[in-house]
Coordinates of C-alpha atoms in Angstrom, one line a residue:
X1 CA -12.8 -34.5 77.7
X2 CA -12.6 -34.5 74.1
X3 CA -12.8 -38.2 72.2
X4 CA -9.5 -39.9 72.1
X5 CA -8.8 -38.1 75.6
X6 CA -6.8 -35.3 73.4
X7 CA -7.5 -32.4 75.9
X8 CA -9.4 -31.4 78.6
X9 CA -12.1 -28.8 79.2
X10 CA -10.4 -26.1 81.1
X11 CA -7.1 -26.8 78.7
X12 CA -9.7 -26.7 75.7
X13 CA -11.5 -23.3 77.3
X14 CA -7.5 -21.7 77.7
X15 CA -6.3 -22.4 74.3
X16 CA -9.7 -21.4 72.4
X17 CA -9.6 -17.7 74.6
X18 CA -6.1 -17.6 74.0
X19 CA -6.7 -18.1 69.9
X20 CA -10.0 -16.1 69.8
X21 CA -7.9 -13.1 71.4
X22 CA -5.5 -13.0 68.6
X23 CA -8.4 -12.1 66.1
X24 CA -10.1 -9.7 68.7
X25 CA -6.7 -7.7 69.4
X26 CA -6.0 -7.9 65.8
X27 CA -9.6 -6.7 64.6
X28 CA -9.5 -4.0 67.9
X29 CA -6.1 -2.4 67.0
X30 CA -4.9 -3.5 63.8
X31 CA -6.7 -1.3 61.8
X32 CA -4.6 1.5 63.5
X33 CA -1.9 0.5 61.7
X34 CA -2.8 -1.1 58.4
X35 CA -6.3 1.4 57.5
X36 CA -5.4 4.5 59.6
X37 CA -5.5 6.0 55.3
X38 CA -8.9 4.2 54.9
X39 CA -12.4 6.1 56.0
X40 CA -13.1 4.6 58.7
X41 CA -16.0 2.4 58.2
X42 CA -13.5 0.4 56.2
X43 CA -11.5 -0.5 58.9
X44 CA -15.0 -1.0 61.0
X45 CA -16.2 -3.7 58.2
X46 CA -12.5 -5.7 58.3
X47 CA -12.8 -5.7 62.1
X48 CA -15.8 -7.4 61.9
X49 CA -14.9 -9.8 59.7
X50 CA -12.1 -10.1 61.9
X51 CA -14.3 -10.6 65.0
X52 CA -16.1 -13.5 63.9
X53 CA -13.5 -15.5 63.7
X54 CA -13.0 -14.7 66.9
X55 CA -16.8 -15.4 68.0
X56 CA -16.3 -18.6 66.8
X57 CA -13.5 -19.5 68.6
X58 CA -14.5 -17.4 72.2
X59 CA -18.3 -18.8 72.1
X60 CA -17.5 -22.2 72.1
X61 CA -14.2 -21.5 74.6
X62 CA -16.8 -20.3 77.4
X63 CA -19.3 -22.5 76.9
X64 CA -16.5 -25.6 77.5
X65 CA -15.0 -23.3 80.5
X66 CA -18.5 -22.7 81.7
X67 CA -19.0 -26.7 82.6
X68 CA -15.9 -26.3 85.2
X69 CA -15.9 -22.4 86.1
X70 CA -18.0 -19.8 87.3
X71 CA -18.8 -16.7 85.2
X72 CA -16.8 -14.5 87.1
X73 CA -13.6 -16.7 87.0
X74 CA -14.3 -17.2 83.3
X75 CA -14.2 -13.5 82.9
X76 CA -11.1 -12.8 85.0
X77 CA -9.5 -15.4 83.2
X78 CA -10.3 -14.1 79.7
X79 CA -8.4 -10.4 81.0
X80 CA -5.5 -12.3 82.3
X81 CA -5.5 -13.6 78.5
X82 CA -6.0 -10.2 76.9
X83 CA -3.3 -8.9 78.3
X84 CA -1.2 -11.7 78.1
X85 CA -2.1 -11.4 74.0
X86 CA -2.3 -7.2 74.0
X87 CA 1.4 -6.9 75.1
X88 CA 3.2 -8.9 72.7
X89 CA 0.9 -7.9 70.3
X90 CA 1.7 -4.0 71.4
X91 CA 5.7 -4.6 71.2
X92 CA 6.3 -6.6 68.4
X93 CA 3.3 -6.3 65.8
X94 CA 3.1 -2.0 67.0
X95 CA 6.2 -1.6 67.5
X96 CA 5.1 0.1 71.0
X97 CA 8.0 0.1 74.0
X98 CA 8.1 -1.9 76.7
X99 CA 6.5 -0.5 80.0
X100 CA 7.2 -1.1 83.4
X101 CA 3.0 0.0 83.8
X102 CA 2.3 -3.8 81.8
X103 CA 4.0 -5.6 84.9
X104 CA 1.9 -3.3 87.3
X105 CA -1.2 -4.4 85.1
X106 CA -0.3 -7.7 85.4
X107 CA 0.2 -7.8 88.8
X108 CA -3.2 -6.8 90.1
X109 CA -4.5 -9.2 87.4
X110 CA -3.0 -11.6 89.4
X111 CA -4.4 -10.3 92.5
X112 CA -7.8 -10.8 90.9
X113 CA -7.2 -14.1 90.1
X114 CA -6.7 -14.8 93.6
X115 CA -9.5 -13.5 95.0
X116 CA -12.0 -15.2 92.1
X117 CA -10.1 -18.6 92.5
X118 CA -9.7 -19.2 96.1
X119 CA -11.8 -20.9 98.2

């Protein structure tokens, strides 16, 4: 818990993996629109400006999730996360098409999610 009782861990852990994997999407694929003129240690450099925003935002995220969660189900639930963050970030920012293949994707994310979360 966070003073004042404003949020707890595993809410804390979600929203920080959900905001660091803005910036990582954004310095992964970005470049591919906004640099693909630029050499390409240009676009490397941004990105990694770009990344540590995101390091500062996913260190901290697993370190709260790891007082509740194992490693594995920290790691399954950052993919659920990327993917919940790469799609959008696909359709509307790349102006890539929907496809049926990100419901499939999504899908046996879940099924991994079951299997590190029960019991």
């Amino acid at each position: 818990m966070l003073p004042n009782g404003l949020v707890s861990g595993p809410v804390l852990f979600v929203g920080l993996l959900v905001l660091s994997n803005v910036f990582m999407t954004f310095a992964w694929y970005a470049h591919l629109k906004n640099l693909a003129d630029k050499p390409w240690w240009l676009a490397a450099l941004v990105s990694w400006g770009i990344a540590l925003f995101e390091y500062m935002l996913q260190v901290p995220a697993n370190r709260i999730g790891f007082e509740t969660f194992s490693l594995a189900q920290l790691k399954i639930t950052q993919e659920v996360i990327t993917l919940a963050v790469f799609v959008p970030f696909a359709m509307i920012y790349m102006g890539e098409p929907f496809k049926t293949d990100y419901i499939w994707a999504g899908l046996c994310l879940m099924g991994a999610v079951y299997f590190i979360f029960r019991g």
